[in-house]
Amino acid sequence: MKKSLALVSLLAVLAAGCGSGGSGGGSASNTLRFVGPEDPKTFQPVIDGFQAKNPGVKIAYTQVPFDQLNSTLQQRLAAKDDTIDVYTVDQPRVAALATRGFLVDLSDWKDRVEQAALPAQYDVNVHNGKLWSVPIWTSGQFLFYNRTLLKHAGVTSPPSDPAKRWTWEQTVEAGKKAQAKAGAQWALIPEQIEQYYQLQSLAESLGGGSGITGPSMLTPALTTDGWIKAMTWYRGLFADKLAPRGVGSFQTSPLFAEGKVAFFAGGPWDVGIFSAAKDLDWGVAPYPYFADGKQVTPTGSWSWGINPASENQELARKFLEYASLDPDGNLLTTKATTIIPSNRAAFQKYVPVLDALGGDKSKGVGAILTYDADHTAVARPTSVGYIQFEHIMTKTFADIRNGADAKTRLDQATQELKTAWAQLR
Amino acid sequence: MTSRQQHAEDRTAALAGHDTAGPRVRRRTAAGRVQEAHRHRRTQVGRPVLVSLAFLAPALAALLVLRLVPAAMAFASSLSHTSLVTGETSFVGLGNYATLFADPTFLQSVRVTLLFSLIVNPLQIAAALALAVLFTRRFAGVRFLRVLVILPIAVPPAVSAAIWSVAYRPDGLLNSVLSVLGIPPQPFLTSPGQAMWSLIVLLSWIGVGYWMMFLIAGLQDIPTSLYEAAAIDGASAWSRFWHVTLPLLRRPLAFVLVANTVSNFLVFAPVQMLTNGGPQGSTNVTMFDIFTRAYTVGDLSLAQAEVMLLVLLVLAVVIVQFRLLRGRD
């Protein structure tokens, strides 16, 4: 049994690798199939809104967990699977997905998208002069703090004024005090603990760059002083037991919600999560930077795109138009989960809602968000090799967190990237 | 006259050159059958071959469609390269294989896979054999204990991995137990030195009971009279195990060894769930490396080349095992 199972699994790799064709499908129907990583509840309002406007149309949403989304999409889109019509696109992947023929060209919407979207949210969807996806959400990062722990430790809470934001050094000092005096289990946890989205900002703050350079954005630049310094600091966070090892990205916000963490660097979605947590007294401050560096905050989020193999192109376009270009539709994508809408008009309406969400606790979050979007937000780099880059960086961050020497590991990552990118030729 | 006496008489007569009724009858019948078969073959050439082919057809078709064609396609794909920039596919011959052998990540994954196999297979088989011998003894609660050992088979590997990932966490269950015993906390999955051992423990927890069942079945097939005879000859428990149990258990052991080796070469789910091949590539087994190349990075041709190499590696190891285990009888 086990042997045959093993053989079957080996065979599955062989067969799947050979690009087995998509199933089902046929001609266009009234059901639009939509794939993404979010909880179905998140998209229910926008789906309901679209269905109400288009009687007889049904949208079937499938959730694929974030960790498996990219590999699942890679597998199904490469096999020209027509059972996906619309899917969520991680913005820095647009170039790679477009080059592979996994996205429908939406260039006829260029002007409309440029007018409707927030400034940085147009460019991220363009590759080689063509528009490949439409922006739905954007994001920013904040420094959440546990008021109770800081009070017991005798630490003054960080100010919410973006002009007076704390440095990482200040945050760590205060976190250590909360560990020593108030019994906080952890001083400072970055939510996406091994993800480039969040950790890029550390190197960028120290002038280390994004890690990718060159005219075609296929040259690794990870051994700059900024990267080494930032990653040495990051390694120390875990070596000194200020943050936990062996906890995954999606296990971090529950630790803060349970009241075990003094400082937590997280996104707008956490405003909703923490507002729902009872017995948690928290506050929000701007995302920190390094004392001898510049102020940089992470940004970027999800766009949506159409599968070229879809038999339902027209309906798919209609759905995208509603969710991205129509302010009402775009706002509905943020109704169940606190995240920032990409549409300008929707953004204006949304900021006060987010500010009021947690009462006094979330006060100031809207001002921080608006300030950061205009002054400090740095998006992830756009490169045809982003998929390989992100994969190698995730492993690199994991190793550094587990104690690998920063410089040695970044050297190794550079080598890995050179090998991986050589395959793009 | 008993049949035995008749037989002895026949033999003596045959040796002396006399025909007896029995063998003569048998010879005639055999000759008749041969003649009949010849006639049959002359009149209906190939019919049994066609009939047996018809019976085998579904299996052969399945073999062709499910095994041979995909394997051939995978091999063909391993000889091409699709540019992720231009999307063009070109024939590169053994270029992908050359790329792999120049890639430190691949070489590391082969080292890890071989080291892992070298440790995990003997360990699991020794444990399964020890448990099988223990649980075929009679003592109070033996059936209950046997069930406990077999129980993990009923749990899907992914669920086992999820349970162990919580136990292995730095602030998890295992470290709590260690601290009660006065042992300092261990890093387990976050240390390059311990991650593979942690996986081996988890995989053994899943697998040992399964392999033990085959060995128990084999042990129960050994006639007790052989042990009684050995005991009468004064053989010690150890020499009874060595000279009676092991030789007679060779067939089930051979199966367990080969099947276990193959399944350990293809370990995937726990690696993906627990370590993602890390820390520092210490658990990046080839099967996981293939998955990463194919579905994370999206380089199918390179992944196919790696599949080919893995299949060759598994075949080589299994052939060696078969040769070593081939019976002297």
mmCIF file of N, CA, C and O in Angstrom, chain B residues 212-254:
data_model
loop_
_atom_site.group_PDB
_atom_site.id
_atom_site.type_symbol
_atom_site.label_atom_id
_atom_site.label_comp_id
_atom_site.label_asym_id
_atom_site.label_seq_id
_atom_site.Cartn_x
_atom_site.Cartn_y
_atom_site.Cartn_z
ATOM 1 N N MET B 212 5.740 -2.757 11.136
ATOM 2 C CA MET B 212 5.674 -3.797 12.164
ATOM 3 C C MET B 212 4.597 -4.829 11.826
ATOM 4 O O MET B 212 4.791 -6.030 12.055
ATOM 5 N N MET B 213 3.477 -4.357 11.245
ATOM 6 C CA MET B 213 2.383 -5.292 10.950
ATOM 7 C C MET B 213 2.825 -6.377 9.965
ATOM 8 O O MET B 213 2.477 -7.542 10.115
ATOM 9 N N PHE B 214 3.591 -5.977 8.933
ATOM 10 C CA PHE B 214 4.075 -6.967 7.962
ATOM 11 C C PHE B 214 4.981 -7.983 8.657
ATOM 12 O O PHE B 214 4.926 -9.176 8.383
ATOM 13 N N LEU B 215 5.826 -7.488 9.555
ATOM 14 C CA LEU B 215 6.773 -8.380 10.212
ATOM 15 C C LEU B 215 6.059 -9.306 11.195
ATOM 16 O O LEU B 215 6.420 -10.477 11.329
ATOM 17 N N ILE B 216 5.012 -8.775 11.841
ATOM 18 C CA ILE B 216 4.238 -9.634 12.748
ATOM 19 C C ILE B 216 3.607 -10.771 11.943
ATOM 20 O O ILE B 216 3.652 -11.948 12.348
ATOM 21 N N ALA B 217 3.050 -10.426 10.766
ATOM 22 C CA ALA B 217 2.452 -11.463 9.918
ATOM 23 C C ALA B 217 3.498 -12.510 9.556
ATOM 24 O O ALA B 217 3.239 -13.717 9.592
ATOM 25 N N GLY B 218 4.700 -12.049 9.230
ATOM 26 C CA GLY B 218 5.784 -12.975 8.871
ATOM 27 C C GLY B 218 6.178 -13.846 10.041
ATOM 28 O O GLY B 218 6.382 -15.063 9.901
ATOM 29 N N LEU B 219 6.254 -13.240 11.218
ATOM 30 C CA LEU B 219 6.661 -13.989 12.425
ATOM 31 C C LEU B 219 5.636 -15.078 12.747
ATOM 32 O O LEU B 219 6.005 -16.191 13.149
ATOM 33 N N GLN B 220 4.369 -14.730 12.542
ATOM 34 C CA GLN B 220 3.331 -15.697 12.890
ATOM 35 C C GLN B 220 3.285 -16.867 11.914
ATOM 36 O O GLN B 220 2.675 -17.897 12.202
ATOM 37 N N ASP B 221 3.931 -16.705 10.753
ATOM 38 C CA ASP B 221 3.998 -17.783 9.774
ATOM 39 C C ASP B 221 5.086 -18.803 10.096
ATOM 40 O O ASP B 221 5.137 -19.866 9.488
ATOM 41 N N ILE B 222 5.969 -18.456 10.994
ATOM 42 C CA ILE B 222 7.070 -19.390 11.312
ATOM 43 C C ILE B 222 6.528 -20.484 12.236
ATOM 44 O O ILE B 222 5.986 -20.180 13.304
ATOM 45 N N PRO B 223 6.644 -21.777 11.834
ATOM 46 C CA PRO B 223 6.081 -22.848 12.660
ATOM 47 C C PRO B 223 6.748 -22.904 14.026
ATOM 48 O O PRO B 223 7.982 -22.792 14.108
ATOM 49 N N THR B 224 5.936 -23.052 15.069
ATOM 50 C CA THR B 224 6.502 -23.086 16.426
ATOM 51 C C THR B 224 7.375 -24.323 16.621
ATOM 52 O O THR B 224 8.276 -24.330 17.459
ATOM 53 N N SER B 225 7.106 -25.384 15.800
ATOM 54 C CA SER B 225 7.891 -26.619 15.964
ATOM 55 C C SER B 225 9.383 -26.354 15.765
ATOM 56 O O SER B 225 10.229 -26.987 16.417
ATOM 57 N N LEU B 226 9.716 -25.369 14.893
ATOM 58 C CA LEU B 226 11.126 -25.069 14.653
ATOM 59 C C LEU B 226 11.777 -24.515 15.916
ATOM 60 O O LEU B 226 12.909 -24.843 16.249
ATOM 61 N N TYR B 227 11.003 -23.662 16.630
ATOM 62 C CA TYR B 227 11.549 -23.106 17.872
ATOM 63 C C TYR B 227 11.689 -24.199 18.915
ATOM 64 O O TYR B 227 12.671 -24.254 19.651
ATOM 65 N N GLU B 228 10.683 -25.100 18.949
ATOM 66 C CA GLU B 228 10.740 -26.213 19.929
ATOM 67 C C GLU B 228 11.966 -27.076 19.651
ATOM 68 O O GLU B 228 12.728 -27.420 20.569
ATOM 69 N N ALA B 229 12.197 -27.361 18.348
ATOM 70 C CA ALA B 229 13.350 -28.192 17.992
ATOM 71 C C ALA B 229 14.637 -27.499 18.403
ATOM 72 O O ALA B 229 15.537 -28.119 18.993
ATOM 73 N N ALA B 230 14.696 -26.158 18.138
ATOM 74 C CA ALA B 230 15.906 -25.410 18.477
ATOM 75 C C ALA B 230 16.111 -25.413 19.986
ATOM 76 O O ALA B 230 17.237 -25.538 20.477
ATOM 77 N N ALA B 231 14.996 -25.287 20.718
ATOM 78 C CA ALA B 231 15.091 -25.264 22.177
ATOM 79 C C ALA B 231 15.594 -26.604 22.693
ATOM 80 O O ALA B 231 16.427 -26.681 23.619
ATOM 81 N N ILE B 232 15.098 -27.696 22.072
ATOM 82 C CA ILE B 232 15.554 -29.038 22.491
ATOM 83 C C ILE B 232 17.057 -29.179 22.231
ATOM 84 O O ILE B 232 17.799 -29.734 23.032
ATOM 85 N N ASP B 233 17.517 -28.570 21.114
ATOM 86 C CA ASP B 233 18.947 -28.618 20.808
ATOM 87 C C ASP B 233 19.765 -27.719 21.726
ATOM 88 O O ASP B 233 20.991 -27.650 21.610
ATOM 89 N N GLY B 234 19.056 -26.963 22.595
ATOM 90 C CA GLY B 234 19.765 -26.131 23.569
ATOM 91 C C GLY B 234 20.151 -24.754 23.030
ATOM 92 O O GLY B 234 21.058 -24.114 23.572
ATOM 93 N N ALA B 235 19.488 -24.307 21.971
ATOM 94 C CA ALA B 235 19.842 -22.997 21.410
ATOM 95 C C ALA B 235 19.368 -21.888 22.343
ATOM 96 O O ALA B 235 18.267 -21.964 22.894
ATOM 97 N N SER B 236 20.194 -20.831 22.488
ATOM 98 C CA SER B 236 19.810 -19.692 23.334
ATOM 99 C C SER B 236 18.766 -18.851 22.599
ATOM 100 O O SER B 236 18.568 -19.023 21.394
ATOM 101 N N ALA B 237 18.127 -17.917 23.326
ATOM 102 C CA ALA B 237 17.102 -17.065 22.704
ATOM 103 C C ALA B 237 17.708 -16.298 21.526
ATOM 104 O O ALA B 237 17.112 -16.155 20.467
ATOM 105 N N TRP B 238 18.940 -15.815 21.716
ATOM 106 C CA TRP B 238 19.595 -15.025 20.681
ATOM 107 C C TRP B 238 19.854 -15.885 19.433
ATOM 108 O O TRP B 238 19.584 -15.466 18.320
ATOM 109 N N SER B 239 20.382 -17.101 19.648
ATOM 110 C CA SER B 239 20.696 -17.910 18.468
ATOM 111 C C SER B 239 19.419 -18.429 17.820
ATOM 112 O O SER B 239 19.378 -18.644 16.612
ATOM 113 N N ARG B 240 18.343 -18.576 18.601
ATOM 114 C CA ARG B 240 17.057 -18.926 17.972
ATOM 115 C C ARG B 240 16.603 -17.785 17.055
ATOM 116 O O ARG B 240 16.167 -17.988 15.941
ATOM 117 N N PHE B 241 16.774 -16.543 17.548
ATOM 118 C CA PHE B 241 16.389 -15.385 16.736
ATOM 119 C C PHE B 241 17.255 -15.330 15.472
ATOM 120 O O PHE B 241 16.786 -15.126 14.362
ATOM 121 N N TRP B 242 18.545 -15.535 15.667
ATOM 122 C CA TRP B 242 19.501 -15.380 14.582
ATOM 123 C C TRP B 242 19.387 -16.495 13.540
ATOM 124 O O TRP B 242 19.469 -16.238 12.353
ATOM 125 N N HIS B 243 19.189 -17.740 14.007
ATOM 126 C CA HIS B 243 19.226 -18.881 13.089
ATOM 127 C C HIS B 243 17.850 -19.368 12.654
ATOM 128 O O HIS B 243 17.752 -20.080 11.667
ATOM 129 N N VAL B 244 16.811 -19.002 13.398
ATOM 130 C CA VAL B 244 15.469 -19.448 12.982
ATOM 131 C C VAL B 244 14.642 -18.253 12.485
ATOM 132 O O VAL B 244 14.185 -18.231 11.341
ATOM 133 N N THR B 245 14.497 -17.260 13.359
ATOM 134 C CA THR B 245 13.590 -16.161 13.020
ATOM 135 C C THR B 245 14.056 -15.388 11.778
ATOM 136 O O THR B 245 13.318 -15.259 10.814
ATOM 137 N N LEU B 246 15.296 -14.892 11.838
ATOM 138 C CA LEU B 246 15.751 -14.024 10.746
ATOM 139 C C LEU B 246 15.719 -14.687 9.372
ATOM 140 O O LEU B 246 15.172 -14.116 8.431
ATOM 141 N N PRO B 247 16.273 -15.918 9.216
ATOM 142 C CA PRO B 247 16.225 -16.529 7.870
ATOM 143 C C PRO B 247 14.804 -16.728 7.365
ATOM 144 O O PRO B 247 14.520 -16.499 6.193
ATOM 145 N N LEU B 248 13.904 -17.117 8.263
ATOM 146 C CA LEU B 248 12.541 -17.373 7.806
ATOM 147 C C LEU B 248 11.730 -16.089 7.615
ATOM 148 O O LEU B 248 10.664 -16.101 7.048
ATOM 149 N N LEU B 249 12.269 -15.003 8.096
ATOM 150 C CA LEU B 249 11.569 -13.724 7.980
ATOM 151 C C LEU B 249 12.106 -12.925 6.782
ATOM 152 O O LEU B 249 11.743 -11.777 6.579
ATOM 153 N N ARG B 250 12.978 -13.592 6.005
ATOM 154 C CA ARG B 250 13.669 -12.818 4.981
ATOM 155 C C ARG B 250 12.716 -12.202 3.967
ATOM 156 O O ARG B 250 12.884 -11.055 3.560
ATOM 157 N N ARG B 251 11.704 -12.970 3.543
ATOM 158 C CA ARG B 251 10.807 -12.421 2.523
ATOM 159 C C ARG B 251 10.054 -11.171 3.004
ATOM 160 O O ARG B 251 10.130 -10.122 2.370
ATOM 161 N N PRO B 252 9.316 -11.251 4.143
ATOM 162 C CA PRO B 252 8.660 -10.016 4.600
ATOM 163 C C PRO B 252 9.661 -8.897 4.870
ATOM 164 O O PRO B 252 9.379 -7.730 4.590
ATOM 165 N N LEU B 253 10.842 -9.254 5.372
ATOM 166 C CA LEU B 253 11.840 -8.214 5.646
ATOM 167 C C LEU B 253 12.278 -7.536 4.356
ATOM 168 O O LEU B 253 12.455 -6.319 4.313
ATOM 169 N N ALA B 254 12.434 -8.345 3.293
ATOM 170 C CA ALA B 254 12.852 -7.782 2.009
ATOM 171 C C ALA B 254 11.798 -6.800 1.516
ATOM 172 O O ALA B 254 12.117 -5.693 1.082
#
